[in-house]
Amino acid sequence: MQKQLDEKQLQALLRLKRHENPPPGYFDGLLDRVHRRQREEMLSRPAWQIAIDRIRAFFAPLQMSWRQAGALAALLVVGVFAIRVAIPDRIAVPAQFAQVVDGGSLQNLAPNITLQPGSTKPLTAQQNRYVQRDPDAPVRFIIDAQPVSYETTQIRF
Amino acid sequence: MDEQEKSRREDEDLVARAQTGDAVAFDALVMKHSPRLYALVYHMTANHDDTDDLLQDVWAKVYRSIGGFRGQSQFYTWLHSVAANTTVNFVKKRTRRRTLNLDDLDSGILQDKEFIELQAASTPVRDADLGELQKKINEAIQQLTPDHRLVVTMFDIQGMPHADIAKTLRISEGTVRSRLFYAHQQLRTQLAEFAPTNHSTAP
């Protein structure tokens, strides 16, 4: 009857496999191969998968559970929907305003009001000083409170 | 602080940095863990080229999912779990190609105390050519089911404790011991030709 290896001998035999090693320098080139693989994956993945990964990475530091993340996502959707409902695409214009816009007269808006041209009081001499411009003074332009630069630039605020 | 604890803390630091997008930290993890990971995959496949492909697969998976790693287990355990699952799935799908493409044995085997003892005890081992011995051992291991091969690789070759194997594979320690028992039974039959002969085992 053929003898069999005992437990110790079998383990000693199996442990000889520890001496099987990859070719010298194998691990030196491994990092380059891993980097190439990462780039290939990035190029071949669809944009939506990358977007999902980005979102996941953004929320990762918050340590949220799936339930919390789902609740937050639902809240965002409801919020966006509520804003959409609250601000309609077109502001409804009442019929009489629409007539003015379409070329009707201002009188249509308020037929009982009589317009009296020249009913405003003339300015007093004191008041007139503010509106009268000195013809020799340089021309002044009043510009809205908005940053303005005369330099040509592509940036718009 | 012992080496294991130092290594664990180093991993925690590197993982935390990699999670914030530090590519250098991720590269450090690759360089630190690849030799041991290579051994795990290689002993499962017995094929150098397959091992190289699988190792890159594993690191690609780890790169994609490291952001979700919460540190509930050690990084080392998690990494080995990814490698083990990837390799077992590959081996299960690989039904036809069973060509051995083995790495060379290093010269350290000739100074290995266990090997010297084995040669002294067993005439067949002493008489066998090293390459032939390596091929026979690998063929015997390849006859095991992937699950059995995995526990043999982790326990007998890599020297992982039962508890670590159980954690990595998410199975009970009892299952690890049971798989090892059946795997050893099968291996004993496969490698019976290397059993010590009566006259060589005399005290």
Coordinates of C-alpha atoms in Angstrom, one line a residue:
Chain A
M1 CA 0.0 0.0 0.0
Q2 CA 1.4 3.4 -1.0
K3 CA 2.2 5.7 1.9
Q4 CA 0.7 9.2 2.0
L5 CA 2.1 12.5 3.0
D6 CA 1.3 13.5 6.5
E7 CA -0.1 17.0 7.3
K8 CA 3.4 18.5 8.0
Q9 CA 5.0 17.1 4.9
L10 CA 2.1 18.2 2.7
Q11 CA 2.3 21.7 4.1
A12 CA 6.1 21.8 3.6
L13 CA 5.6 20.7 0.0
L14 CA 3.0 23.4 -0.7
R15 CA 5.1 26.1 0.9
L16 CA 7.8 25.5 -1.7
K17 CA 5.5 27.5 -4.0
R18 CA 6.7 30.6 -2.1
H19 CA 9.9 30.4 -4.0
E20 CA 8.0 30.9 -7.3
N21 CA 8.6 34.6 -8.1
P22 CA 7.8 36.8 -11.1
P23 CA 10.6 37.8 -13.4
P24 CA 13.1 40.4 -12.0
G25 CA 11.9 44.0 -12.5
Y26 CA 8.3 42.9 -12.9
F27 CA 7.1 45.2 -10.1
D28 CA 9.1 48.2 -11.5
G29 CA 6.9 48.3 -14.6
L30 CA 3.6 47.5 -12.8
L31 CA 2.8 51.1 -11.9
D32 CA 3.1 52.2 -15.5
R33 CA 0.7 49.4 -16.5
V34 CA -1.8 50.3 -13.8
H35 CA -1.7 54.0 -14.9
R36 CA -2.3 53.0 -18.5
R37 CA -5.2 50.8 -17.5
Q38 CA -6.7 53.7 -15.5
R39 CA -6.4 56.0 -18.5
E40 CA -8.0 53.4 -20.8
E41 CA -10.9 53.0 -18.4
M42 CA -11.4 56.8 -18.2
L43 CA -11.5 57.0 -22.0
S44 CA -13.9 54.1 -22.5
R45 CA -16.4 55.0 -19.8
P46 CA -19.6 56.9 -20.8
A47 CA -20.0 60.4 -19.5
W48 CA -23.0 59.6 -17.3
Q49 CA -20.9 57.0 -15.3
I50 CA -18.2 59.6 -14.8
A51 CA -20.8 62.1 -13.7
I52 CA -22.2 59.6 -11.1
D53 CA -18.8 58.9 -9.8
R54 CA -18.1 62.6 -9.4
I55 CA -21.4 63.1 -7.5
R56 CA -20.6 60.1 -5.3
A57 CA -17.1 61.4 -4.6
F58 CA -18.6 64.8 -3.8
F59 CA -21.0 63.4 -1.2
A60 CA -18.5 60.8 0.1
P61 CA -17.0 63.1 2.8
L62 CA -20.5 63.7 4.2
Q63 CA -20.7 60.1 5.3
M64 CA -24.4 59.8 4.4
S65 CA -26.3 56.6 4.3
W66 CA -28.2 55.6 1.2
R67 CA -31.4 56.5 2.9
Q68 CA -30.2 60.0 3.7
A69 CA -28.7 60.5 0.2
G70 CA -32.0 59.4 -1.3
A71 CA -34.0 61.8 0.9
L72 CA -31.7 64.6 -0.1
A73 CA -32.0 63.8 -3.7
A74 CA -35.8 63.7 -3.4
L75 CA -35.8 67.0 -1.6
L76 CA -33.8 68.5 -4.5
V77 CA -36.2 67.2 -7.1
V78 CA -39.2 68.6 -5.2
G79 CA -37.4 71.9 -4.8
V80 CA -36.6 72.2 -8.4
F81 CA -40.2 71.3 -9.3
A82 CA -41.6 73.9 -6.9
I83 CA -39.4 76.6 -8.3
R84 CA -40.6 75.6 -11.8
V85 CA -44.2 75.8 -10.8
A86 CA -43.8 79.1 -8.9
I87 CA -42.1 80.9 -11.8
P88 CA -44.0 80.1 -15.0
D89 CA -42.4 80.5 -18.4
R90 CA -44.6 83.4 -19.5
I91 CA -46.3 85.9 -17.3
A92 CA -49.9 86.1 -18.2
V93 CA -50.8 89.6 -19.5
P94 CA -54.4 90.9 -18.8
A95 CA -56.5 91.5 -21.9
Q96 CA -56.6 95.3 -21.7
F97 CA -52.7 95.4 -21.4
A98 CA -52.5 93.2 -24.3
Q99 CA -54.6 95.7 -26.3
V100 CA -52.0 98.5 -25.5
V101 CA -49.2 96.2 -26.5
D102 CA -51.1 95.4 -29.7
G103 CA -51.3 99.1 -30.6
G104 CA -54.5 100.2 -28.7
S105 CA -54.4 103.6 -27.1
L106 CA -53.6 104.2 -23.4
Q107 CA -57.1 105.5 -23.1
N108 CA -58.4 102.0 -23.3
L109 CA -56.9 101.1 -20.0
A110 CA -58.8 103.8 -18.1
P111 CA -61.6 105.3 -20.1
N112 CA -62.9 107.5 -17.3
I113 CA -59.7 109.3 -16.7
T114 CA -59.3 112.6 -18.5
L115 CA -55.8 113.4 -19.5
Q116 CA -55.1 117.1 -19.1
P117 CA -52.0 118.2 -21.0
G118 CA -50.0 121.0 -19.5
S119 CA -51.5 120.6 -16.1
T120 CA -48.1 120.2 -14.4
K121 CA -46.6 123.2 -12.6
P122 CA -43.6 124.8 -14.2
L123 CA -40.3 124.5 -12.2
T124 CA -39.3 127.3 -10.0
A125 CA -36.0 129.1 -10.7
Q126 CA -34.4 127.3 -7.8
Q127 CA -35.4 123.9 -9.2
N128 CA -34.5 124.9 -12.7
R129 CA -30.8 125.3 -11.6
Y130 CA -30.6 121.5 -11.1
V131 CA -31.8 120.6 -14.5
Q132 CA -30.1 123.3 -16.5
R133 CA -26.7 122.3 -17.7
D134 CA -23.8 124.7 -18.1
P135 CA -23.0 124.6 -21.9
D136 CA -19.2 124.9 -21.1
A137 CA -19.1 122.0 -18.7
P138 CA -17.9 118.6 -20.0
V139 CA -20.5 116.1 -20.9
R140 CA -21.3 113.8 -18.1
F141 CA -22.8 110.4 -18.5
I142 CA -24.6 108.7 -15.7
I143 CA -23.9 105.1 -15.7
D144 CA -25.8 102.5 -13.7
A145 CA -24.0 101.0 -10.7
Q146 CA -22.3 98.4 -12.7
P147 CA -18.6 97.7 -13.1
V148 CA -17.4 99.2 -16.4
S149 CA -14.1 98.9 -18.0
Y150 CA -13.1 100.4 -21.3
E151 CA -10.5 97.7 -21.8
T152 CA -11.5 95.1 -24.3
T153 CA -12.1 91.8 -22.4
Q154 CA -14.1 88.7 -22.9
I155 CA -15.3 88.6 -19.3
R156 CA -18.8 89.9 -18.7
F157 CA -20.3 90.3 -15.3
Chain B
M1 CA 4.3 49.5 18.0
D2 CA 4.7 46.2 16.1
E3 CA 5.2 46.0 12.4
Q4 CA 1.6 44.9 11.7
E5 CA 0.2 47.8 13.6
K6 CA 2.6 50.2 11.9
S7 CA 1.6 48.9 8.5
R8 CA -2.1 49.2 9.3
R9 CA -1.7 52.8 10.3
E10 CA 0.3 53.5 7.2
D11 CA -2.5 52.0 5.1
E12 CA -5.1 54.1 6.9
D13 CA -3.1 57.3 6.1
L14 CA -2.5 56.3 2.5
V15 CA -6.2 55.3 2.0
A16 CA -7.4 58.6 3.5
R17 CA -5.1 60.6 1.2
A18 CA -6.1 58.5 -1.9
Q19 CA -9.8 59.1 -1.1
T20 CA -9.2 62.9 -1.4
G21 CA -7.7 62.3 -4.8
D22 CA -4.0 62.0 -3.9
A23 CA -2.7 59.9 -6.8
V24 CA 0.8 59.5 -5.2
A25 CA -0.8 57.9 -2.1
F26 CA -2.7 55.5 -4.4
D27 CA 0.5 54.6 -6.2
A28 CA 2.2 53.9 -2.8
L29 CA -0.6 51.5 -2.0
V30 CA -0.1 49.8 -5.3
M31 CA 3.6 49.4 -4.8
K32 CA 3.2 48.3 -1.2
H33 CA 0.6 45.6 -1.7
S34 CA 1.3 44.3 -5.2
P35 CA 3.9 41.6 -4.3
R36 CA 1.6 39.8 -1.9
L37 CA -1.4 40.3 -4.1
Y38 CA 0.5 38.9 -7.0
A39 CA 1.3 35.8 -5.0
L40 CA -2.4 35.3 -4.1
V41 CA -3.5 35.6 -7.7
Y42 CA -0.6 33.7 -9.2
H43 CA -1.0 30.6 -6.9
M44 CA -4.6 30.5 -7.9
T45 CA -4.0 30.7 -11.7
A46 CA -0.6 29.1 -12.1
N47 CA -0.2 31.4 -15.1
H48 CA 2.0 34.5 -15.1
D49 CA 0.2 36.3 -17.9
D50 CA -3.2 35.8 -16.4
T51 CA -1.9 37.0 -13.1
D52 CA -0.6 40.2 -14.7
D53 CA -4.0 40.9 -16.3
L54 CA -5.9 40.1 -13.1
L55 CA -3.6 42.2 -10.9
Q56 CA -4.4 45.3 -13.1
D57 CA -8.1 44.4 -13.0
V58 CA -7.9 44.3 -9.2
W59 CA -6.2 47.7 -9.0
A60 CA -8.7 49.2 -11.4
K61 CA -11.5 48.0 -9.3
V62 CA -9.9 49.3 -6.1
Y63 CA -9.2 52.7 -7.8
R64 CA -12.9 52.9 -8.7
S65 CA -14.2 52.0 -5.3
I66 CA -11.7 53.3 -2.9
G67 CA -13.9 56.4 -2.4
G68 CA -16.6 54.1 -0.9
F69 CA -14.2 52.2 1.4
R70 CA -15.3 53.1 5.0
G71 CA -12.6 51.4 6.9
Q72 CA -15.0 48.9 8.6
S73 CA -12.3 46.3 7.9
Q74 CA -8.6 46.7 7.4
F75 CA -7.6 47.9 3.9
Y76 CA -5.5 44.8 3.6
T77 CA -8.5 42.5 4.2
W78 CA -10.7 44.5 1.8
L79 CA -8.0 44.5 -0.9
H80 CA -7.5 40.7 -0.6
S81 CA -11.3 40.2 -0.7
V82 CA -11.5 42.1 -4.0
A83 CA -8.5 40.1 -5.4
A84 CA -9.9 36.8 -4.2
N85 CA -13.4 37.4 -5.7
T86 CA -12.0 38.7 -9.0
T87 CA -9.6 35.7 -9.3
V88 CA -12.2 33.1 -8.3
N89 CA -14.7 34.5 -10.9
F90 CA -11.9 34.4 -13.5
V91 CA -10.9 30.8 -12.7
K92 CA -14.5 29.6 -12.7
K93 CA -15.0 31.1 -16.2
R94 CA -11.7 29.8 -17.5
T95 CA -12.7 26.2 -18.3
R96 CA -10.5 25.4 -21.3
R97 CA -7.2 27.0 -20.9
R98 CA -5.3 25.3 -18.2
T99 CA -1.8 25.8 -19.5
L100 CA 0.7 26.3 -16.7
N101 CA 2.9 29.3 -17.3
L102 CA 4.9 29.2 -14.2
D103 CA 7.3 31.7 -12.7
D104 CA 10.9 30.6 -12.0
L105 CA 11.8 29.2 -8.7
D106 CA 14.3 31.4 -6.9
S107 CA 17.6 30.0 -5.7
G108 CA 16.5 30.5 -2.1
I109 CA 14.7 27.1 -2.3
L110 CA 18.0 25.3 -2.0
Q111 CA 18.6 26.9 1.4
D112 CA 15.0 26.4 2.5
K113 CA 15.1 24.5 5.8
E114 CA 11.7 22.7 5.1
F115 CA 12.8 21.7 1.6
I116 CA 16.1 20.3 2.9
E117 CA 14.2 18.3 5.6
L118 CA 11.8 17.1 3.0
Q119 CA 14.6 16.0 0.7
A120 CA 16.2 14.1 3.6
A121 CA 13.0 12.3 4.4
S122 CA 11.7 11.6 1.0
T123 CA 13.7 9.8 -1.7
P124 CA 11.2 10.9 -4.5
V125 CA 11.6 14.5 -3.5
R126 CA 15.4 14.2 -3.4
D127 CA 15.4 12.5 -6.8
A128 CA 12.9 14.8 -8.5
D129 CA 14.1 17.6 -10.7
L130 CA 13.1 20.9 -9.2
G131 CA 11.1 21.9 -12.3
E132 CA 9.3 18.6 -12.3
L133 CA 8.5 18.9 -8.6
Q134 CA 7.1 22.5 -9.2
K135 CA 5.0 21.3 -12.1
K136 CA 3.5 18.4 -10.1
I137 CA 2.6 20.5 -7.2
N138 CA 1.0 23.1 -9.4
E139 CA -0.9 20.5 -11.3
A140 CA -2.2 19.0 -8.1
I141 CA -3.3 22.4 -6.8
Q142 CA -5.1 23.2 -10.1
Q143 CA -7.1 20.0 -9.7
L144 CA -8.8 21.6 -6.6
T145 CA -12.0 23.6 -7.0
P146 CA -11.4 27.4 -7.0
D147 CA -12.8 27.7 -3.5
H148 CA -10.6 25.0 -2.1
R149 CA -7.6 26.3 -4.0
L150 CA -8.2 29.7 -2.5
V151 CA -8.0 28.6 1.1
V152 CA -4.9 26.4 0.4
T153 CA -3.2 29.4 -1.2
M154 CA -4.1 31.7 1.7
F155 CA -3.3 29.2 4.5
D156 CA -0.6 26.9 3.3
I157 CA 1.3 29.1 0.9
Q158 CA 0.7 32.6 2.2
G159 CA 0.5 31.6 5.9
M160 CA -2.6 33.6 6.7
P161 CA -4.4 32.6 10.0
H162 CA -7.8 30.9 9.8
A163 CA -9.5 34.0 11.3
D164 CA -8.0 36.4 8.6
I165 CA -9.1 34.0 5.8
A166 CA -12.6 33.9 7.2
K167 CA -12.8 37.7 7.4
T168 CA -11.4 38.1 3.9
L169 CA -13.8 35.6 2.3
R170 CA -16.7 36.4 4.6
I171 CA -17.2 32.8 5.6
S172 CA -17.0 31.2 9.0
E173 CA -13.8 29.8 10.4
G174 CA -15.4 26.4 10.5
T175 CA -16.0 26.6 6.7
V176 CA -12.3 27.6 6.2
R177 CA -11.2 24.5 8.2
S178 CA -13.6 22.2 6.4
R179 CA -12.4 23.4 3.0
L180 CA -8.8 23.0 4.1
F181 CA -9.5 19.4 5.3
Y182 CA -11.1 18.3 2.0
A183 CA -8.4 20.1 -0.1
H184 CA -5.6 18.5 1.9
Q185 CA -7.2 15.0 1.5
Q186 CA -7.3 15.5 -2.3
L187 CA -3.7 16.9 -2.4
R188 CA -2.4 14.0 -0.4
T189 CA -3.8 11.6 -3.0
Q190 CA -2.4 13.7 -5.9
L191 CA 1.0 14.1 -4.4
A192 CA 1.3 10.6 -2.9
E193 CA 4.3 9.8 -5.1
F194 CA 6.3 12.3 -3.0
A195 CA 5.5 10.5 0.3
P196 CA 8.6 9.4 2.2
T197 CA 9.5 5.7 1.6
N198 CA 9.8 3.4 4.6
H199 CA 13.5 3.2 4.7
S200 CA 14.0 7.0 4.4
T201 CA 11.7 7.8 7.3
A202 CA 13.6 5.7 9.8
P203 CA 14.6 7.6 12.9

